[in-house]
Structures are given as structure tokens and as C-alpha cells.
PDB file of C-alpha atoms in Angstrom:
ATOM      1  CA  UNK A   1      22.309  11.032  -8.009  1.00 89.00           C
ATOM      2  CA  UNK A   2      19.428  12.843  -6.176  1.00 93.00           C
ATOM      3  CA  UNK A   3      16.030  12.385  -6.536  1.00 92.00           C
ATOM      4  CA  UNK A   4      13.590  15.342  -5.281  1.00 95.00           C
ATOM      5  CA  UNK A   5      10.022  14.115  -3.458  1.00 94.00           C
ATOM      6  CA  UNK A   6       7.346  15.920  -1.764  1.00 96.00           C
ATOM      7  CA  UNK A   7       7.321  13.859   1.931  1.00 94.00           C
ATOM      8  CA  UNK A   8       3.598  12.428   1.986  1.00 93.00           C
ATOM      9  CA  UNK A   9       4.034  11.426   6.394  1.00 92.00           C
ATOM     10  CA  UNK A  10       2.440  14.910   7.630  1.00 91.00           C
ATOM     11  CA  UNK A  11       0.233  17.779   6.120  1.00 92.00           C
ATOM     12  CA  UNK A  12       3.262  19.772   5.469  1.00 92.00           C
ATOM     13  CA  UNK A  13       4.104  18.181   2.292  1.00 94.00           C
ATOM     14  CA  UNK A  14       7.796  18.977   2.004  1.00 94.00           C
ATOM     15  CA  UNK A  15       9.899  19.326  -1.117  1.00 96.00           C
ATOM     16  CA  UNK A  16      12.584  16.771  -0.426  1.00 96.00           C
ATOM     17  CA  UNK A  17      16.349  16.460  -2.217  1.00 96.00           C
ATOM     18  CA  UNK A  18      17.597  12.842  -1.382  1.00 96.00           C
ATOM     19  CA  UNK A  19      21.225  12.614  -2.426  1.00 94.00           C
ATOM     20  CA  UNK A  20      21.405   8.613  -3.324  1.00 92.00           C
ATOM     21  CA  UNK A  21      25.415   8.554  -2.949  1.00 93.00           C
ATOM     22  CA  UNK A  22      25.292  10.003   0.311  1.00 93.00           C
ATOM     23  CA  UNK A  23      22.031   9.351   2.318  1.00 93.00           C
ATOM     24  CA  UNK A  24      21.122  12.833   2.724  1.00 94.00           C
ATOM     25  CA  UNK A  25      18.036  13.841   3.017  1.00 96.00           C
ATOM     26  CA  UNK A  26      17.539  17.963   2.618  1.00 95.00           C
ATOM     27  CA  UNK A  27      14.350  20.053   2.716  1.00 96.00           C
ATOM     28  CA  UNK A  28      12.866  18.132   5.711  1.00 94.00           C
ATOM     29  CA  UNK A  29      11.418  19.786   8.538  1.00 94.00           C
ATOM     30  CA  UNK A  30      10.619  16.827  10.436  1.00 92.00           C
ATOM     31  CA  UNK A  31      13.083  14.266  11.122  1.00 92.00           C
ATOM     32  CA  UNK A  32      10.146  11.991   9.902  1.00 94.00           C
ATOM     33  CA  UNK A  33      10.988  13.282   6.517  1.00 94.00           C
ATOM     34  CA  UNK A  34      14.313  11.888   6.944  1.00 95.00           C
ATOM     35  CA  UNK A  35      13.793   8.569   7.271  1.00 94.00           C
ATOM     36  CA  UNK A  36      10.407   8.496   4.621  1.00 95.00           C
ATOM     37  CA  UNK A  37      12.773  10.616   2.083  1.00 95.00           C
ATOM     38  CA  UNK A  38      15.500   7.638   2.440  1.00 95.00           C
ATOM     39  CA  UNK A  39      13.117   4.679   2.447  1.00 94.00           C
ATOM     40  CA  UNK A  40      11.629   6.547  -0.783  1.00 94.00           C
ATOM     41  CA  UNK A  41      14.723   6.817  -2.253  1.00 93.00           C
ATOM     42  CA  UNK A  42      15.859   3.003  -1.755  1.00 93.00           C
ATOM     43  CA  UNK A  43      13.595   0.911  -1.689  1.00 94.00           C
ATOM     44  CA  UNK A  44       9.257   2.416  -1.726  1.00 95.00           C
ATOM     45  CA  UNK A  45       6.858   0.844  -0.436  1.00 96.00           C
ATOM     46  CA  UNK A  46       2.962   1.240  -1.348  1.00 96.00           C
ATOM     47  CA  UNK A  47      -0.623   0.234   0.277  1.00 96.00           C
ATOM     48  CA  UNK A  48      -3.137  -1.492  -1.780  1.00 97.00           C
ATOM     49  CA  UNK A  49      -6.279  -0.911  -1.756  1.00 98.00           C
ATOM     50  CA  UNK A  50      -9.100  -2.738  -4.079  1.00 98.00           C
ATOM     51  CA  UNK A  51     -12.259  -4.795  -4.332  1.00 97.00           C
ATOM     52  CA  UNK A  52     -13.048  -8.431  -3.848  1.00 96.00           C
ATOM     53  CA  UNK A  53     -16.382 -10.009  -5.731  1.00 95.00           C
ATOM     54  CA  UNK A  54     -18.485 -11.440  -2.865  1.00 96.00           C
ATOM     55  CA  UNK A  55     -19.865 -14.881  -4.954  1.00 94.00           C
ATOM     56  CA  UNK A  56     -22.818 -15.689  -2.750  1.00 92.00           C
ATOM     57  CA  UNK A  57     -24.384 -11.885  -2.974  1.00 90.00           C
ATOM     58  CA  UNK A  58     -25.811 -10.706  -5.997  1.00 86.00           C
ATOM     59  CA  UNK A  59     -23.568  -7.770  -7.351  1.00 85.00           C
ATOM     60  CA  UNK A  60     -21.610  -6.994  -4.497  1.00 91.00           C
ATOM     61  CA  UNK A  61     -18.215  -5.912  -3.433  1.00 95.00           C
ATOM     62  CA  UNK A  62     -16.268  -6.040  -0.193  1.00 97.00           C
ATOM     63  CA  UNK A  63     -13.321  -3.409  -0.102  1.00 97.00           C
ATOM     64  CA  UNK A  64      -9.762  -4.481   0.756  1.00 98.00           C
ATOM     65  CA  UNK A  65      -6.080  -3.826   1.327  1.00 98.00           C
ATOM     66  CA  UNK A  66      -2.648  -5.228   2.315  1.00 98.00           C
ATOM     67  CA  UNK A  67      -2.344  -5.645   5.945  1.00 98.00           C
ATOM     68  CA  UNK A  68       1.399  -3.460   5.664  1.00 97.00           C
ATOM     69  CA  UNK A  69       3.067  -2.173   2.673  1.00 96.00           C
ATOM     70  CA  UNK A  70       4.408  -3.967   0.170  1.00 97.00           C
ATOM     71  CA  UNK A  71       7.316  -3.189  -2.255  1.00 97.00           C
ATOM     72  CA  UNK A  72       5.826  -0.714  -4.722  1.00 96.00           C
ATOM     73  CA  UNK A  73       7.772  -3.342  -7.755  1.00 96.00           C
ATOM     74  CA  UNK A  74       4.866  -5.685  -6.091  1.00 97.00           C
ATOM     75  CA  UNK A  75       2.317  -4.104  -6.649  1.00 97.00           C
ATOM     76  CA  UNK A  76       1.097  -5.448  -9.970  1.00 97.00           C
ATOM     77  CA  UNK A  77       1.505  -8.781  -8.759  1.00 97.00           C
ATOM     78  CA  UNK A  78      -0.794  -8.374  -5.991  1.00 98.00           C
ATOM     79  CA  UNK A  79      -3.161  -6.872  -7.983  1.00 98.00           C
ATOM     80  CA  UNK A  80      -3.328 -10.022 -10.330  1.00 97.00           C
ATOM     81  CA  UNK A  81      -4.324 -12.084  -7.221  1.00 97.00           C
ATOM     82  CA  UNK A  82      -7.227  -9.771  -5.878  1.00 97.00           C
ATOM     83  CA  UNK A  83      -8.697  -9.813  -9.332  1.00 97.00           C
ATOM     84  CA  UNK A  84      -8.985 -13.482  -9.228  1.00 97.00           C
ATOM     85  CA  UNK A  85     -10.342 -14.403  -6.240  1.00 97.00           C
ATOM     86  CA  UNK A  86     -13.996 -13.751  -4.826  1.00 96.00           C
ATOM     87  CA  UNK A  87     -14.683 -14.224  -1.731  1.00 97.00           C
ATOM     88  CA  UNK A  88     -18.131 -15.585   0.304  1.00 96.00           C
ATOM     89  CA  UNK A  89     -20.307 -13.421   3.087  1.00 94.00           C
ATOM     90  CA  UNK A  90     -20.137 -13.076   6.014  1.00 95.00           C
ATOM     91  CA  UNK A  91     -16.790 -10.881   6.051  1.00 96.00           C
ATOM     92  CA  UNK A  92     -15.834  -8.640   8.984  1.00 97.00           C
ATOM     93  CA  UNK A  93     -14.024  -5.614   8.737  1.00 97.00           C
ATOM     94  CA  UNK A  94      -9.881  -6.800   9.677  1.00 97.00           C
ATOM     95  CA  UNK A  95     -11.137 -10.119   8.249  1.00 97.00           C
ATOM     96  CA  UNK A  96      -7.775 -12.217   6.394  1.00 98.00           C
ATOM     97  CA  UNK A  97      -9.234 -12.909   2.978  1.00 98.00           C
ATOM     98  CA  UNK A  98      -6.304 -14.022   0.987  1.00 98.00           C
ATOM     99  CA  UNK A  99      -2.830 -14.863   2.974  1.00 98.00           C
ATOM    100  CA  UNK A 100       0.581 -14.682   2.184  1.00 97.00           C
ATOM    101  CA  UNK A 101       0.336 -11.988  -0.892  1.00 97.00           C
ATOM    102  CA  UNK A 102       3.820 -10.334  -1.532  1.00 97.00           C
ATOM    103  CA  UNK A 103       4.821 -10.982   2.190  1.00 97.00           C
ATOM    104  CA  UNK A 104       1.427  -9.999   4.002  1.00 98.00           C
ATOM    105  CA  UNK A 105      -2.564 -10.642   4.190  1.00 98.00           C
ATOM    106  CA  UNK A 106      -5.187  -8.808   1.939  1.00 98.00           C
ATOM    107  CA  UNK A 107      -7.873  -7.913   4.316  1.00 98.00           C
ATOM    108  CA  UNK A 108     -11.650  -6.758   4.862  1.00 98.00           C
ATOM    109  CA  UNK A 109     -11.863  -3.365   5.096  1.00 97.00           C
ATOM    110  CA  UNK A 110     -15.974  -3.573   4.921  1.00 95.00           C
ATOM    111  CA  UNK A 111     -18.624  -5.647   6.805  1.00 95.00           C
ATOM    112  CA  UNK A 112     -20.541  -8.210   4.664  1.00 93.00           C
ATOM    113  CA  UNK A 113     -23.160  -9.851   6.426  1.00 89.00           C
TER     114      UNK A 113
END
């Protein structure tokens, strides 16, 4: 089976063909679009990005995101956890607000003070 992407890991945006039976990658012209077109292929993985409620400031948000990828099948599940947490000022920007989601941290991406 292949499965054609356009590599997203430099400004060149190549049209990849990934055969799936063979673990070839063609169209690349950037070994980097190799190994992006195979992990795309197998198994992709996504960063997410989203809000937090801060409780203890009137109508305010702190931005967020997972620390490293997760697996893109996760990403609904992580979502459900963000939506139900809020989280209390101060925050720091690289600040771990909620551990352990999907295999890594959701952090501050924003200061709070």
C-alpha cells in the first residue's frame, strides 16, 4: 500500500510516496524526509496545544502543550483531560501542570503571575 504526504520537517514541503510493504520512502530531498515519511506512515505522532482555565483569576487562560508528541490515536484523550482541569496562578512558562498525560507532561507555555 502507499500512502502519499507532503513532509512538514523543513520549508520545502515535499510530496512524499511511502510504500507501507517496503519502507520506502520516495520524493524526499532530505534524508529527514525519510525517516518523518516512515514514522508518518507507521505510527504519527502529533503536538497538542490548548488552554487551561486559571481558577483564582477572573476570566483568564494560560496556554499549554504536551512536553513531546504523543500518538496522534491519543489525541482526543488528552484533550478530555485539559478540558477538565484548571489550574491556579502563579504559572511559569515550562511549568508541569498536569503529569503523566498519554506518556508525557502538559505544560505552561505562558507566564501567569
Amino acid at each position: 500500500m502507499k500512502k502519499e504526504l507532503t513532509c512538514i520537517i523543513c520549508p520545502r514541503g515535499c510530496s512524499l510516496v511511502v510504500d507501507t510493504e517496503t519502507m520506502t520512502v520516495t520524493g524526499n530531498n532530505c534524508a529527514r524526509g525519510v525517516k518523518y515519511g516512515i514514522e508518518e506512515a507507521t505510527h504519527p505522532v502529533r503536538t497538542v496545544t490548548s488552554i487551561l482555565r486559571v481558577a483564582n483569576r477572573c476570566d483568564s487562560m494560560v496556554s499549554v502543550k504536551t512536553a513531546a508528541p504523543i500518538a496522534k490515536e491519543d489525541m482526543f484523550q488528552a484533550m478530555e483531560v485539559i478540558r477538565a482541569t484548571q489550574v491556579n496562578a502563579p504559572i511559569a512558562i515550562g511549568d508541569v501542570l498536569i503529569a503523566n498525560v498519554c506518556g508525557t507532561d502538559i505544560v505552561a507555555t505562558k507566564d501567569i503571575r
